[in-house]
């Protein structure tokens, strides 16, 4: 099965010219590129094969919400995917599951594909995989509480399992454990939300060196890539690894 790669550039790069150069190098089928908001237009303009994604959005169309961006604005800018609930937003912006749940519903209603991120801190993982499953399960129940009536949009939902301690640390999860988490997420979403054929990605210190071992597992439908997506040569290698699964 084809593997999906979502490139999360976070607050990088500094200049638009760099963003455009990086996007050109990353422009491949099965890739979603998520630049900072001010670079969306310039990056979207040059993409031929990759899709354009955003790193966040707000849940209403307009109003007194200083600094926010609506799903409709993103759609008009050519965005097809949006990351929701990234752990950095949960941590630095204090996004709650309630806020994330509203974003998921608003994005799906607007016709965007949602990449929802869940995952446990190290204190939880130290207690074992069962504890990690309970933690991610609770996040999913809250974050997806409003999706049950969105049956026609639900196929546009993608979940990323991102153990917090693996993000940006160079310490990726053991792929066997990530696959077990992905399996749990798929099973839970199938029984609770009737979500069939859900794509579950892995995120956390993915590199060209570990991507093949991660992709060996069928339960893992792709990867959310942060740091390694900012290095064109490195990301090309990750794309090459993913292309072995192209259909
Ligand atoms: C991320 O941005 O979600 C991420 C997984 O980052 P990194 O690949 O750098 O760990």
CSV table of C-alpha atoms and ligand atoms in Angstrom, one decimal:
chain,number,residue,atom,x,y,z
A,1,UNK,CA,0.0,0.0,0.0
A,2,UNK,CA,1.2,3.5,-0.8
A,3,UNK,CA,2.7,5.4,2.1
A,4,UNK,CA,1.8,9.1,2.9
A,5,UNK,CA,4.6,11.5,3.9
A,6,UNK,CA,3.5,14.7,5.7
A,7,UNK,CA,6.3,17.3,5.9
A,8,UNK,CA,5.8,19.6,8.9
A,9,UNK,CA,8.2,22.5,8.5
A,10,UNK,CA,7.1,24.1,11.8
A,11,UNK,CA,8.5,27.7,12.1
A,12,UNK,CA,11.0,27.1,9.2
A,13,UNK,CA,12.6,28.2,7.0
A,14,UNK,CA,13.2,31.9,7.5
A,15,UNK,CA,12.9,33.1,3.9
A,16,UNK,CA,10.3,32.5,1.2
A,17,UNK,CA,13.0,31.8,-1.3
A,18,UNK,CA,14.3,28.9,0.8
A,19,UNK,CA,10.8,27.6,1.3
A,20,UNK,CA,10.2,27.6,-2.5
A,21,UNK,CA,13.6,25.8,-3.0
A,22,UNK,CA,12.8,23.2,-0.4
A,23,UNK,CA,9.3,22.7,-1.8
A,24,UNK,CA,10.7,22.1,-5.3
A,25,UNK,CA,13.0,19.4,-4.0
A,26,UNK,CA,10.2,17.8,-2.0
A,27,UNK,CA,7.6,17.9,-4.8
A,28,UNK,CA,6.6,14.2,-5.2
A,29,UNK,CA,3.4,12.1,-5.3
A,30,UNK,CA,2.3,11.0,-1.9
A,31,UNK,CA,3.8,14.0,-0.1
A,32,UNK,CA,2.0,16.7,1.8
A,33,UNK,CA,4.0,19.9,2.4
A,34,UNK,CA,3.0,22.0,5.4
A,35,UNK,CA,4.9,25.4,5.4
A,36,UNK,CA,4.2,28.3,7.7
A,37,UNK,CA,1.1,30.3,6.7
A,38,UNK,CA,2.9,33.2,5.0
A,39,UNK,CA,4.6,30.8,2.5
A,40,UNK,CA,1.5,28.8,1.6
A,41,UNK,CA,0.7,30.7,-1.6
A,42,UNK,CA,4.3,30.7,-2.9
A,43,UNK,CA,4.8,27.0,-2.1
A,44,UNK,CA,1.4,26.1,-3.5
A,45,UNK,CA,2.2,27.8,-6.7
A,46,UNK,CA,5.2,25.6,-7.6
A,47,UNK,CA,3.8,22.2,-6.4
A,48,UNK,CA,2.9,19.8,-9.2
A,49,UNK,CA,2.8,16.4,-7.5
A,50,UNK,CA,2.8,17.1,-3.8
A,51,UNK,CA,-0.3,18.5,-1.9
A,52,UNK,CA,-0.3,21.6,0.2
A,53,UNK,CA,-1.0,21.4,3.9
A,54,UNK,CA,-1.3,23.8,6.8
A,55,UNK,CA,0.0,23.4,10.3
A,56,UNK,CA,-3.1,24.6,12.1
A,57,UNK,CA,-6.4,26.5,11.7
A,58,UNK,CA,-9.2,27.9,13.8
A,59,UNK,CA,-12.7,26.4,14.0
A,60,UNK,CA,-15.0,29.3,12.8
A,61,UNK,CA,-15.3,31.1,9.5
A,62,UNK,CA,-14.9,34.6,10.8
A,63,UNK,CA,-15.1,36.8,13.9
A,64,UNK,CA,-13.2,38.4,16.7
A,65,UNK,CA,-10.4,35.9,16.9
A,66,UNK,CA,-7.1,37.8,16.6
A,67,UNK,CA,-4.4,36.0,14.9
A,68,UNK,CA,-6.5,33.1,13.6
A,69,UNK,CA,-7.0,31.5,10.2
A,70,UNK,CA,-10.2,29.8,9.0
A,71,UNK,CA,-10.6,26.5,7.2
A,72,UNK,CA,-12.3,28.4,4.3
A,73,UNK,CA,-9.3,30.8,4.0
A,74,UNK,CA,-7.0,27.8,3.8
A,75,UNK,CA,-9.1,26.1,1.1
A,76,UNK,CA,-9.0,29.3,-0.9
A,77,UNK,CA,-5.2,29.3,-0.6
A,78,UNK,CA,-5.1,25.9,-2.2
A,79,UNK,CA,-4.6,23.9,1.1
A,80,UNK,CA,-5.9,20.3,1.1
A,81,UNK,CA,-4.6,19.0,4.4
A,82,UNK,CA,-4.3,20.5,7.9
A,83,UNK,CA,-2.4,19.2,10.9
A,84,UNK,CA,-4.6,19.5,14.1
A,85,UNK,CA,-3.6,18.8,17.7
A,86,UNK,CA,0.2,18.8,17.2
A,87,UNK,CA,1.9,18.3,20.6
A,88,UNK,CA,3.8,21.6,20.2
A,89,UNK,CA,0.5,23.4,20.0
A,90,UNK,CA,-0.9,21.4,22.9
A,91,UNK,CA,2.2,22.4,24.9
A,92,UNK,CA,3.1,25.9,23.9
A,93,UNK,CA,-0.4,27.3,23.0
A,94,UNK,CA,-2.2,25.2,25.6
A,95,UNK,CA,-4.6,23.7,23.1
A,96,UNK,CA,-7.1,21.5,24.8
A,97,UNK,CA,-8.8,18.4,23.5
A,98,UNK,CA,-12.0,20.4,23.4
A,99,UNK,CA,-10.4,23.0,21.1
A,100,UNK,CA,-8.9,20.3,19.0
A,101,UNK,CA,-12.3,18.5,18.7
A,102,UNK,CA,-13.8,21.7,17.3
A,103,UNK,CA,-11.0,22.1,14.8
A,104,UNK,CA,-11.4,18.5,13.6
A,105,UNK,CA,-15.1,19.0,12.9
A,106,UNK,CA,-14.6,22.4,11.2
A,107,UNK,CA,-11.8,21.2,9.0
A,108,UNK,CA,-13.7,18.1,7.9
A,109,UNK,CA,-16.8,20.1,7.2
A,110,UNK,CA,-14.8,22.5,5.1
A,111,UNK,CA,-13.5,19.6,3.0
A,112,UNK,CA,-10.0,19.6,4.3
A,113,UNK,CA,-8.2,16.4,5.1
A,114,UNK,CA,-7.2,16.4,8.8
A,115,UNK,CA,-4.0,15.0,10.2
A,116,UNK,CA,-4.8,14.6,13.9
A,117,UNK,CA,-1.8,14.1,16.2
A,118,UNK,CA,-2.0,12.0,19.4
A,119,UNK,CA,0.6,10.5,21.6
A,120,UNK,CA,1.8,10.0,25.1
A,121,UNK,CA,4.6,11.7,27.2
A,122,UNK,CA,7.6,9.7,28.4
A,123,UNK,CA,6.2,9.4,32.0
A,124,UNK,CA,3.3,7.4,30.5
A,125,UNK,CA,5.4,5.3,28.1
A,126,UNK,CA,7.6,4.2,31.0
A,127,UNK,CA,4.6,2.4,32.4
A,128,UNK,CA,4.3,0.4,29.2
A,129,UNK,CA,2.4,0.2,26.0
A,130,UNK,CA,-0.9,-0.5,27.7
A,131,UNK,CA,-0.6,2.9,29.5
A,132,UNK,CA,0.3,4.6,26.2
A,133,UNK,CA,-2.8,3.0,24.6
A,134,UNK,CA,-5.0,4.3,27.4
A,135,UNK,CA,-3.5,7.8,27.0
A,136,UNK,CA,-3.9,8.0,23.2
A,137,UNK,CA,-7.4,6.4,23.5
A,138,UNK,CA,-8.5,9.1,25.8
A,139,UNK,CA,-7.2,11.8,23.5
A,140,UNK,CA,-9.0,10.2,20.5
A,141,UNK,CA,-12.3,9.9,22.4
A,142,UNK,CA,-12.2,13.6,23.2
A,143,UNK,CA,-10.7,14.9,19.9
A,144,UNK,CA,-13.1,12.8,17.8
A,145,UNK,CA,-16.2,13.3,19.9
A,146,UNK,CA,-17.9,15.4,17.3
A,147,UNK,CA,-17.2,13.4,14.2
A,148,UNK,CA,-19.8,10.6,14.3
A,149,UNK,CA,-22.4,12.6,12.3
A,150,UNK,CA,-19.8,13.6,9.6
A,151,UNK,CA,-20.0,10.3,7.8
A,152,UNK,CA,-19.5,11.7,4.3
A,153,UNK,CA,-16.3,13.5,5.4
A,154,UNK,CA,-14.8,10.9,7.6
A,155,UNK,CA,-12.6,9.3,5.0
A,156,UNK,CA,-10.6,12.6,5.1
A,157,UNK,CA,-9.3,11.8,8.6
A,158,UNK,CA,-5.7,10.7,9.1
A,159,UNK,CA,-4.3,10.0,12.6
A,160,UNK,CA,-0.7,10.4,13.5
A,161,UNK,CA,0.7,8.5,16.4
A,162,UNK,CA,3.5,10.7,17.8
A,163,UNK,CA,5.0,9.7,21.1
A,164,UNK,CA,6.0,13.1,22.6
A,165,UNK,CA,9.4,11.9,23.7
A,166,UNK,CA,10.3,10.9,20.1
A,167,UNK,CA,9.6,14.3,18.5
A,168,UNK,CA,12.7,16.2,17.6
A,169,UNK,CA,14.9,14.1,20.0
A,170,UNK,CA,16.6,11.8,17.5
A,171,UNK,CA,15.1,8.9,19.5
A,172,UNK,CA,12.5,7.3,17.3
A,173,UNK,CA,10.1,4.8,18.8
A,174,UNK,CA,10.7,1.1,18.2
A,175,UNK,CA,8.7,0.5,15.0
A,176,UNK,CA,7.2,-2.7,16.5
A,177,UNK,CA,5.7,-0.6,19.3
A,178,UNK,CA,4.5,2.1,16.9
A,179,UNK,CA,2.8,-0.5,14.8
A,180,UNK,CA,1.1,-1.9,17.9
A,181,UNK,CA,-0.1,1.6,18.7
A,182,UNK,CA,-1.3,2.1,15.1
A,183,UNK,CA,-3.2,-1.2,15.3
A,184,UNK,CA,-4.8,-0.1,18.5
A,185,UNK,CA,-5.8,3.3,17.1
A,186,UNK,CA,-7.3,1.7,13.9
A,187,UNK,CA,-9.3,-0.9,16.0
A,188,UNK,CA,-10.6,1.7,18.4
A,189,UNK,CA,-11.6,4.1,15.7
A,190,UNK,CA,-13.4,1.3,13.8
A,191,UNK,CA,-15.4,0.2,16.8
A,192,UNK,CA,-16.1,3.6,18.3
A,193,UNK,CA,-16.5,5.8,15.3
A,194,UNK,CA,-17.1,3.3,12.5
A,195,UNK,CA,-14.0,4.5,10.8
A,196,UNK,CA,-12.9,1.9,8.3
A,197,UNK,CA,-9.6,2.0,6.3
A,198,UNK,CA,-8.2,4.7,8.6
A,199,UNK,CA,-4.6,5.7,7.7
A,200,UNK,CA,-2.4,5.9,10.8
A,201,UNK,CA,1.0,7.6,10.4
A,202,UNK,CA,4.0,7.5,12.7
A,203,UNK,CA,5.8,10.7,13.7
A,204,UNK,CA,8.9,11.2,15.8
A,205,UNK,CA,12.5,11.5,14.6
A,206,UNK,CA,11.9,9.9,11.3
A,207,UNK,CA,15.1,9.8,9.1
A,208,UNK,CA,16.3,8.2,5.9
A,209,UNK,CA,18.1,5.7,8.2
A,210,UNK,CA,15.0,4.4,10.1
A,211,UNK,CA,12.2,5.0,7.6
A,212,UNK,CA,12.5,1.5,5.9
A,213,UNK,CA,12.2,-0.3,9.2
A,214,UNK,CA,9.1,1.8,10.1
A,215,UNK,CA,7.5,1.3,6.8
A,216,UNK,CA,7.9,-2.5,7.0
A,217,UNK,CA,4.8,-2.5,9.1
A,218,UNK,CA,1.5,-2.5,7.2
A,219,UNK,CA,-0.3,-0.9,10.1
A,220,UNK,CA,1.8,2.3,9.6
A,221,UNK,CA,0.4,4.1,6.6
A,222,UNK,CA,3.1,6.8,6.4
A,223,UNK,CA,5.0,9.3,8.4
A,224,UNK,CA,4.8,12.8,9.7
A,225,UNK,CA,8.3,14.2,9.3
A,226,UNK,CA,9.6,17.3,11.1
A,227,UNK,CA,13.3,18.0,11.2
A,228,UNK,CA,14.3,15.7,8.4
A,229,UNK,CA,11.8,17.4,6.0
A,230,UNK,CA,13.9,20.6,6.2
A,231,UNK,CA,16.9,19.0,4.6
A,232,UNK,CA,16.2,18.5,0.9
A,233,UNK,CA,18.7,15.7,0.4
A,234,UNK,CA,17.6,13.8,3.5
A,235,UNK,CA,13.9,14.2,2.6
A,236,UNK,CA,14.5,13.0,-1.0
A,237,UNK,CA,15.9,9.8,0.5
A,238,UNK,CA,12.8,9.4,2.7
A,239,UNK,CA,10.6,10.0,-0.4
A,240,UNK,CA,12.6,7.4,-2.3
A,241,UNK,CA,12.0,4.9,0.6
A,242,UNK,CA,8.2,5.7,0.4
A,243,UNK,CA,8.1,5.4,-3.3
A,244,UNK,CA,8.9,1.7,-3.0
A,245,UNK,CA,5.3,1.4,-1.8
A,246,UNK,CA,3.8,3.5,-4.6
A,247,UNK,CA,0.8,1.9,-6.3
B,1,LIG,C1,6.8,16.5,14.1
B,1,LIG,O1,7.0,17.7,13.7
B,1,LIG,O2,5.7,16.2,14.4
B,1,LIG,C2,7.9,15.6,14.2
B,1,LIG,C3,7.7,14.3,14.3
B,1,LIG,O3,9.2,16.2,14.2
B,1,LIG,P1,10.6,15.4,14.1
B,1,LIG,O4,10.4,14.5,12.8
B,1,LIG,O5,11.6,16.4,14.0
B,1,LIG,O6,10.7,14.5,15.3
